[in-house]
XYZ file of C-alpha atoms in Angstrom:
491
model
C -37.256 6.308 29.797
C -39.751 3.184 28.427
C -43.088 3.903 29.600
C -46.006 1.618 29.263
C -49.009 3.089 27.299
C -51.278 0.547 28.345
C -50.485 0.899 32.444
C -50.740 4.459 31.874
C -54.338 4.038 30.138
C -55.386 1.614 32.880
C -54.467 4.080 35.325
C -56.037 6.935 34.105
C -59.720 4.788 33.537
C -59.196 3.521 37.392
C -58.534 6.941 38.826
C -61.665 8.605 36.616
C -63.306 5.221 38.038
C -62.846 6.090 41.174
C -64.657 9.341 40.894
C -67.873 9.411 42.516
C -71.072 8.989 40.615
C -72.430 12.172 38.897
C -74.539 13.973 41.822
C -76.229 17.366 41.787
C -73.790 20.060 41.790
C -74.709 20.804 45.831
C -73.604 17.690 46.481
C -69.987 19.184 46.892
C -66.758 18.858 45.074
C -65.089 15.766 43.300
C -62.512 13.791 44.876
C -59.324 15.559 45.095
C -57.349 12.668 45.731
C -58.991 10.815 42.310
C -58.291 14.163 40.310
C -54.709 14.518 41.082
C -54.258 10.623 40.515
C -55.626 11.409 37.018
C -53.656 14.232 36.082
C -50.345 12.503 37.184
C -50.957 10.058 34.913
C -51.230 12.801 32.189
C -48.246 14.315 33.505
C -46.202 10.806 32.812
C -47.791 10.507 29.004
C -46.731 14.570 28.840
C -43.431 13.673 29.685
C -42.928 10.465 27.893
C -43.691 12.276 24.846
C -41.383 15.175 25.471
C -38.592 12.521 26.427
C -38.862 11.138 22.697
C -38.174 14.490 21.351
C -35.341 15.188 23.627
C -33.732 11.620 23.163
C -34.024 11.820 18.925
C -33.720 15.690 18.113
C -30.245 16.025 18.756
C -29.553 13.384 15.850
C -31.435 14.980 13.250
C -30.748 16.993 10.640
C -31.951 19.417 8.304
C -30.811 19.287 4.941
C -30.663 22.309 2.581
C -29.920 21.661 -0.743
C -29.473 24.234 -3.952
C -29.347 23.502 -7.593
C -29.826 25.275 -10.788
C -33.416 25.472 -12.429
C -34.035 25.189 -15.838
C -37.993 26.612 -15.156
C -37.386 30.319 -16.529
C -40.809 31.417 -14.957
C -41.514 31.084 -10.810
C -44.416 28.580 -10.024
C -47.101 29.013 -7.696
C -45.650 26.032 -5.717
C -42.335 27.346 -5.412
C -43.765 29.823 -2.633
C -46.024 27.241 -1.213
C -43.011 24.511 -0.795
C -39.631 25.892 -0.808
C -39.152 29.807 -0.419
C -39.057 31.446 2.882
C -40.999 34.187 4.076
C -41.778 37.623 1.724
C -39.301 40.348 1.711
C -41.109 43.449 3.975
C -39.744 45.860 1.672
C -40.716 43.733 -1.199
C -43.650 41.525 -0.371
C -44.320 40.348 -4.278
C -41.107 40.434 -5.991
C -40.677 39.001 -9.389
C -38.040 37.091 -11.247
C -36.631 38.177 -14.226
C -38.353 35.726 -16.597
C -35.643 33.606 -18.884
C -33.083 34.305 -16.116
C -31.313 30.679 -14.613
C -32.178 30.580 -10.549
C -30.989 28.464 -8.055
C -33.937 26.579 -6.671
C -33.752 25.630 -2.914
C -35.206 23.054 -0.862
C -35.105 21.649 2.412
C -35.082 17.940 3.716
C -34.501 15.892 6.755
C -32.652 13.411 7.891
C -30.603 11.450 10.715
C -26.867 10.785 11.946
C -26.620 7.003 12.110
C -22.904 6.938 13.040
C -20.474 9.618 14.746
C -18.571 10.150 12.130
C -20.878 11.946 9.993
C -22.682 9.131 7.999
C -26.481 10.474 7.888
C -29.618 8.482 6.207
C -32.232 10.754 4.152
C -33.915 10.309 0.974
C -32.757 10.123 -2.495
C -35.118 12.910 -3.605
C -33.912 15.079 -1.164
C -30.811 15.363 -2.425
C -31.009 14.584 -6.227
C -29.402 16.759 -8.783
C -28.255 18.864 -6.002
C -25.351 21.291 -6.580
C -24.969 22.342 -2.958
C -25.729 20.337 0.090
C -25.445 21.883 3.508
C -26.437 19.949 6.920
C -27.609 21.849 9.983
C -27.672 20.223 13.556
C -29.751 20.780 16.423
C -26.915 22.578 18.254
C -26.267 24.945 15.768
C -23.505 23.834 13.844
C -23.345 23.543 10.228
C -21.511 21.372 7.614
C -21.190 21.052 3.852
C -22.517 17.580 3.160
C -21.564 15.193 0.119
C -23.715 12.135 -1.337
C -22.156 8.596 -0.430
C -24.495 7.131 -2.414
C -28.339 6.302 -3.217
C -30.891 3.433 -4.493
C -34.009 5.052 -6.498
C -35.744 2.193 -6.131
C -36.044 2.476 -2.215
C -35.425 6.202 -1.853
C -32.704 5.687 0.269
C -29.663 7.706 0.461
C -26.293 8.187 2.556
C -24.788 11.637 2.770
C -21.750 12.196 4.914
C -20.076 15.415 6.670
C -17.012 16.007 7.736
C -17.121 15.456 11.523
C -16.756 13.453 14.822
C -18.004 12.709 17.774
C -21.852 13.520 16.099
C -25.025 12.318 18.114
C -26.465 9.546 16.560
C -30.308 8.253 16.735
C -31.157 5.148 18.493
C -32.430 2.489 15.934
C -35.242 0.548 16.842
C -36.613 -3.104 14.763
C -39.573 -2.274 12.446
C -40.273 -5.623 12.394
C -41.443 -5.086 15.622
C -43.861 -2.608 15.173
C -47.796 -2.875 15.985
C -50.682 -1.180 14.272
C -52.393 1.161 16.513
C -49.148 2.075 18.822
C -47.717 5.717 18.923
C -45.648 7.322 16.256
C -43.634 10.323 16.203
C -42.450 12.593 13.855
C -39.367 14.726 13.811
C -38.720 17.012 10.690
C -38.495 20.473 8.837
C -42.119 20.998 7.109
C -42.606 24.045 5.119
C -38.797 25.203 6.676
C -40.518 24.825 10.344
C -37.483 23.223 11.617
C -37.330 20.418 14.189
C -41.373 20.200 13.939
C -42.666 17.408 16.242
C -45.587 15.482 15.347
C -47.394 12.606 17.036
C -49.997 9.827 16.342
C -49.948 6.017 15.521
C -48.891 3.604 13.073
C -52.366 3.016 11.301
C -51.034 0.370 8.710
C -47.986 -1.974 7.971
C -47.028 -3.420 4.851
C -47.981 -0.474 2.231
C -46.426 -1.631 -1.100
C -47.059 -0.771 -4.717
C -46.775 2.923 -3.656
C -43.472 3.534 -5.367
C -43.066 1.403 -8.433
C -40.199 1.126 -10.895
C -41.691 -0.887 -14.043
C -43.760 -2.841 -11.864
C -41.192 -3.386 -9.522
C -42.217 -2.550 -5.876
C -40.079 -3.028 -2.883
C -40.501 -1.404 0.071
C -43.424 -2.322 2.433
C -44.186 1.336 3.907
C -45.389 1.722 7.472
C -48.447 4.353 7.828
C -49.067 6.550 9.726
C -51.494 9.400 10.793
C -48.597 11.392 12.435
C -48.566 15.064 10.361
C -45.995 14.677 7.674
C -45.655 17.620 5.229
C -42.939 18.434 2.631
C -39.612 18.916 4.384
C -40.251 15.876 6.521
C -39.177 13.456 4.144
C -35.750 11.905 5.312
C -36.664 12.770 8.822
C -37.135 9.789 11.273
C -40.388 7.933 12.719
C -40.100 7.069 15.942
C -41.462 5.312 18.942
C -42.900 6.128 22.566
C -39.229 4.426 23.477
C -37.458 7.135 21.199
C -36.214 4.895 18.602
C -36.416 5.212 15.171
C -38.531 2.732 13.083
C -38.837 4.459 9.829
C -37.490 7.020 7.792
C -40.539 9.459 6.053
C -41.137 9.903 2.822
C -43.519 9.942 -0.135
C -46.079 11.940 1.055
C -49.355 10.965 -0.417
C -51.618 14.255 -0.178
C -51.556 17.124 2.616
C -53.900 17.311 5.321
C -55.365 13.726 4.886
C -53.913 11.931 7.311
C -51.552 9.624 5.254
C -47.945 9.825 5.761
C -45.437 6.928 5.057
C -42.105 5.681 5.895
C -39.649 2.694 4.977
C -39.036 0.602 7.206
C -35.915 1.197 9.374
C -34.662 -2.238 8.939
C -34.519 -1.768 5.511
C -33.281 1.530 5.908
C -30.312 0.248 8.130
C -29.550 -2.545 5.710
C -29.453 -0.192 2.092
C -27.651 2.249 4.029
C -25.041 -0.113 5.291
C -23.983 -1.217 1.774
C -23.604 1.925 0.325
C -22.384 3.428 3.227
C -19.509 0.192 2.746
C -19.386 1.328 -0.851
C -20.860 -1.485 -1.929
C -23.308 -1.586 -5.178
C -27.006 -2.499 -4.486
C -27.615 -5.523 -6.730
C -31.343 -7.405 -6.576
C -31.890 -10.674 -7.884
C -34.971 -10.829 -10.558
C -36.339 -13.183 -12.597
C -37.843 -10.125 -15.386
C -41.683 -11.445 -15.205
C -44.462 -8.887 -14.783
C -47.323 -10.529 -12.176
C -50.484 -10.084 -10.752
C -52.266 -11.779 -7.740
C -54.708 -14.555 -9.037
C -58.190 -13.138 -8.466
C -57.350 -9.346 -9.062
C -58.547 -9.506 -12.877
C -61.835 -10.825 -12.874
C -62.316 -10.759 -16.738
C -59.924 -13.337 -16.721
C -60.946 -15.584 -13.342
C -62.985 -18.522 -15.416
C -60.102 -19.427 -17.081
C -58.419 -20.550 -13.889
C -60.370 -23.750 -12.904
C -58.616 -26.008 -11.067
C -56.709 -23.134 -8.753
C -57.803 -20.642 -6.629
C -54.497 -19.144 -5.321
C -51.224 -17.904 -6.775
C -49.690 -15.045 -8.753
C -50.461 -15.180 -12.496
C -47.518 -14.688 -14.971
C -48.555 -11.586 -17.247
C -45.341 -11.050 -19.192
C -41.888 -12.308 -19.227
C -39.542 -9.883 -20.068
C -37.239 -9.869 -23.430
C -33.609 -11.721 -22.477
C -34.774 -11.806 -19.088
C -33.860 -14.713 -16.863
C -37.616 -16.019 -17.080
C -37.098 -16.136 -21.153
C -34.110 -18.414 -20.711
C -36.581 -20.718 -19.138
C -39.699 -22.838 -19.474
C -41.742 -20.631 -17.600
C -44.844 -19.337 -19.618
C -47.609 -16.221 -19.826
C -50.618 -17.460 -17.957
C -48.522 -19.669 -15.388
C -50.082 -19.473 -12.261
C -46.665 -19.540 -9.772
C -48.043 -21.136 -6.498
C -44.659 -21.961 -4.873
C -41.135 -20.250 -4.871
C -38.521 -23.495 -3.386
C -41.467 -24.921 -1.854
C -42.737 -21.517 0.196
C -46.374 -21.121 -0.946
C -47.068 -17.572 -2.431
C -50.685 -16.208 -2.819
C -49.916 -12.423 -3.800
C -47.647 -10.792 -6.325
C -46.222 -8.663 -3.116
C -45.333 -12.131 -1.342
C -43.889 -13.234 -4.505
C -41.522 -10.472 -4.856
C -40.390 -10.825 -1.300
C -39.508 -14.221 -1.554
C -37.509 -14.092 -4.566
C -35.676 -10.761 -3.118
C -34.059 -13.320 -0.558
C -32.417 -15.045 -3.141
C -29.274 -13.984 -4.544
C -28.226 -12.995 -8.038
C -27.283 -16.136 -9.979
C -29.041 -18.910 -7.610
C -31.205 -21.167 -8.719
C -34.991 -20.790 -8.030
C -37.219 -23.732 -8.046
C -41.354 -22.269 -9.397
C -44.232 -24.330 -8.584
C -46.743 -23.523 -11.323
C -50.273 -24.637 -12.392
C -50.465 -24.883 -16.264
C -53.687 -26.087 -17.989
C -54.970 -28.412 -14.995
C -51.454 -29.512 -14.319
C -48.598 -28.586 -11.439
C -45.481 -28.756 -12.555
C -41.549 -27.552 -11.543
C -39.827 -24.665 -13.452
C -36.205 -23.568 -12.571
C -35.153 -20.258 -13.391
C -31.976 -18.774 -12.423
C -32.148 -15.078 -10.998
C -30.278 -12.652 -13.021
C -29.210 -8.890 -11.596
C -32.143 -6.493 -11.762
C -31.492 -4.050 -14.176
C -31.349 -0.136 -13.668
C -34.067 0.697 -16.106
C -36.510 -2.258 -17.579
C -37.812 -0.577 -20.958
C -39.571 -1.834 -23.879
C -38.915 -0.573 -27.483
C -41.477 2.167 -28.482
C -44.132 0.627 -31.698
C -43.393 1.436 -34.975
C -46.074 1.713 -37.677
C -46.126 -1.593 -39.607
C -44.692 -0.767 -43.125
C -47.096 -2.531 -46.190
C -46.282 -5.390 -47.482
C -47.219 -7.787 -50.216
C -49.712 -10.001 -47.938
C -52.842 -8.429 -47.360
C -54.305 -7.403 -44.115
C -56.892 -9.341 -42.492
C -60.127 -7.925 -40.490
C -61.040 -9.802 -37.558
C -64.305 -8.016 -37.003
C -65.622 -8.292 -33.762
C -62.379 -8.588 -31.682
C -61.294 -4.870 -33.624
C -58.307 -6.348 -35.150
C -56.213 -6.352 -38.036
C -53.508 -9.379 -38.925
C -51.024 -9.792 -41.655
C -48.819 -12.790 -42.391
C -45.559 -12.880 -40.420
C -43.036 -12.957 -42.982
C -39.367 -13.547 -42.837
C -39.454 -9.812 -44.663
C -41.221 -8.331 -42.231
C -39.680 -10.349 -38.837
C -36.435 -8.922 -40.110
C -37.233 -5.417 -41.165
C -38.849 -4.813 -37.915
C -36.521 -6.560 -36.040
C -38.959 -9.054 -34.256
C -37.548 -12.366 -32.590
C -40.767 -14.108 -33.163
C -40.384 -16.954 -36.382
C -44.175 -18.069 -36.566
C -47.598 -16.446 -36.427
C -49.816 -13.388 -37.026
C -48.993 -9.444 -37.044
C -51.051 -6.944 -35.571
C -51.392 -4.210 -38.254
C -53.950 -1.999 -36.518
C -56.374 -2.436 -33.201
C -59.735 -0.435 -33.266
C -60.604 2.134 -30.773
C -62.663 0.799 -28.179
C -62.584 -2.548 -29.337
C -62.284 -5.720 -26.981
C -58.583 -6.050 -28.456
C -57.599 -2.385 -27.393
C -59.343 -2.886 -23.760
C -56.913 -5.962 -23.274
C -53.737 -3.850 -24.514
C -53.045 -5.281 -27.717
C -50.532 -3.562 -29.674
C -49.463 -2.941 -33.564
C -46.320 -4.998 -34.007
C -47.660 -7.628 -31.596
C -47.166 -11.222 -33.203
C -49.823 -13.595 -31.925
C -48.265 -17.283 -31.806
C -50.952 -19.202 -30.089
C -54.771 -19.161 -29.726
C -56.151 -21.140 -26.645
C -53.090 -23.371 -26.563
C -52.789 -24.214 -30.304
C -50.139 -22.869 -32.309
C -50.485 -19.861 -35.483
C -48.867 -20.213 -38.028
C -50.861 -17.895 -41.055
C -54.048 -16.083 -40.788
C -56.171 -18.948 -41.734
C -55.241 -20.883 -38.564
C -55.479 -17.763 -36.761
C -58.839 -17.085 -37.830
C -59.896 -21.263 -37.246
C -58.914 -20.666 -33.636
C -60.767 -17.743 -33.011
C -63.741 -19.321 -34.482
C -63.203 -22.204 -32.561
C -62.905 -20.040 -29.109
C -65.534 -19.207 -26.753
C -65.515 -15.440 -26.184
C -68.115 -15.092 -23.809
C -65.843 -17.515 -21.389
C -62.637 -15.746 -22.899
C -60.391 -16.402 -25.652
C -56.517 -16.782 -24.826
C -53.695 -15.141 -27.264
C -50.217 -15.868 -26.625
C -48.204 -12.719 -27.776
C -44.562 -11.969 -28.580
C -43.702 -8.242 -27.947
C -40.646 -7.214 -29.108
C -39.167 -10.171 -27.419
C -41.408 -9.923 -24.283
C -44.237 -12.598 -24.142
C -47.006 -11.953 -22.400
C -50.850 -12.907 -23.263
C -54.379 -11.497 -23.588
C -57.785 -12.420 -23.284
C -60.654 -11.370 -25.398
C -64.178 -11.965 -23.785
C -67.549 -10.564 -24.308
C -68.756 -7.754 -21.741
C -64.889 -6.433 -21.294
């Protein structure tokens, strides 16, 4: 069934080239054999497209879910996305306000095992009270959730059936930008809609993040994908599934995304086996060096790497020698130049494995070992509470928009702060330099330009020695998390 698109296009161009040059209309008709040859090529391409649908569609399922809604009044979006056509006898029905009503939604999925295991998106089946699965041949089965991984939006459901048609799976690592792509699903309840386009991008990340942690590198396609396509397959010209459609980013804008099938296979296999999805974690928030031009001048001596913005409280990195403002250049000897690349290198490790980071700090390269932990389900931060008045007088640091006071033992205990030395921020002026850098109340400033802060006077002295045109580097302790801010004129 494999068709060489290059060969077809080449044949098509040759057949057109074989036609005589444009001449006056009375010179006679075009060469019939050349015209027929061109049509034959188009027919082959047409048959190849149709064959993709015929190969994959039997293993694609429509997933209908029902759940109770807490919304007392209808939303205009309900009719746009989830409701069927209006009743002919009552084209504008009004629901009783204040009455709970079931909400029905529809998505897609595809069968990966003949005994009824189906891959789909977490958001398709999330919080569903009832799941109905419909096959291309008209059969319907009740479905149950086997498991889901919210961080990748991959879920597995199961129907009690045997000898079901299975979609052929491809290799998403081998996908090339520019190749044909085909989507099958149920947009707007139009079951088994088939659209085509091309792969318009690979490695699209940071589209779906959990606490700054981006895992999937999505395939991008211009094949039409709309609500209801989620969970359905994205296929190649050979009828092999290369991705799971998800994350619609604006309708009718030519932007559709799919989870690479290699990732979906791995996560789905773990869920089917009943395993918990665990991932290694260092507990750091990072950014690619150069993403923030306001701090670029402070990194003289290195031009590539990943900046450690924050070290989470009680995270694996907090028990290492890693510090905020370090630039990570290698992971176990492998160079890293972007935040996504660093995350991918860490994800290759096992939980509890020792990782050696090569970091640049204050003009020197050093090795920092970190033992990976397990990525928690949620990464939360303590909310800020107003600092209660105490004996030490607040000191205004005018041009930066900060007010600070001594960090006493009493204040540290009352606010449950882990820092034992420094000054505590009691107020941040709106639209100030400090506010622009994200400094918050109850942040404890422990260092200025690498020099320890022991009291308000030492803090003021260090600020006065700093160069706000180049940038003054503050190390902060935020409820146990370590981070930094740069106070710079003009930011």
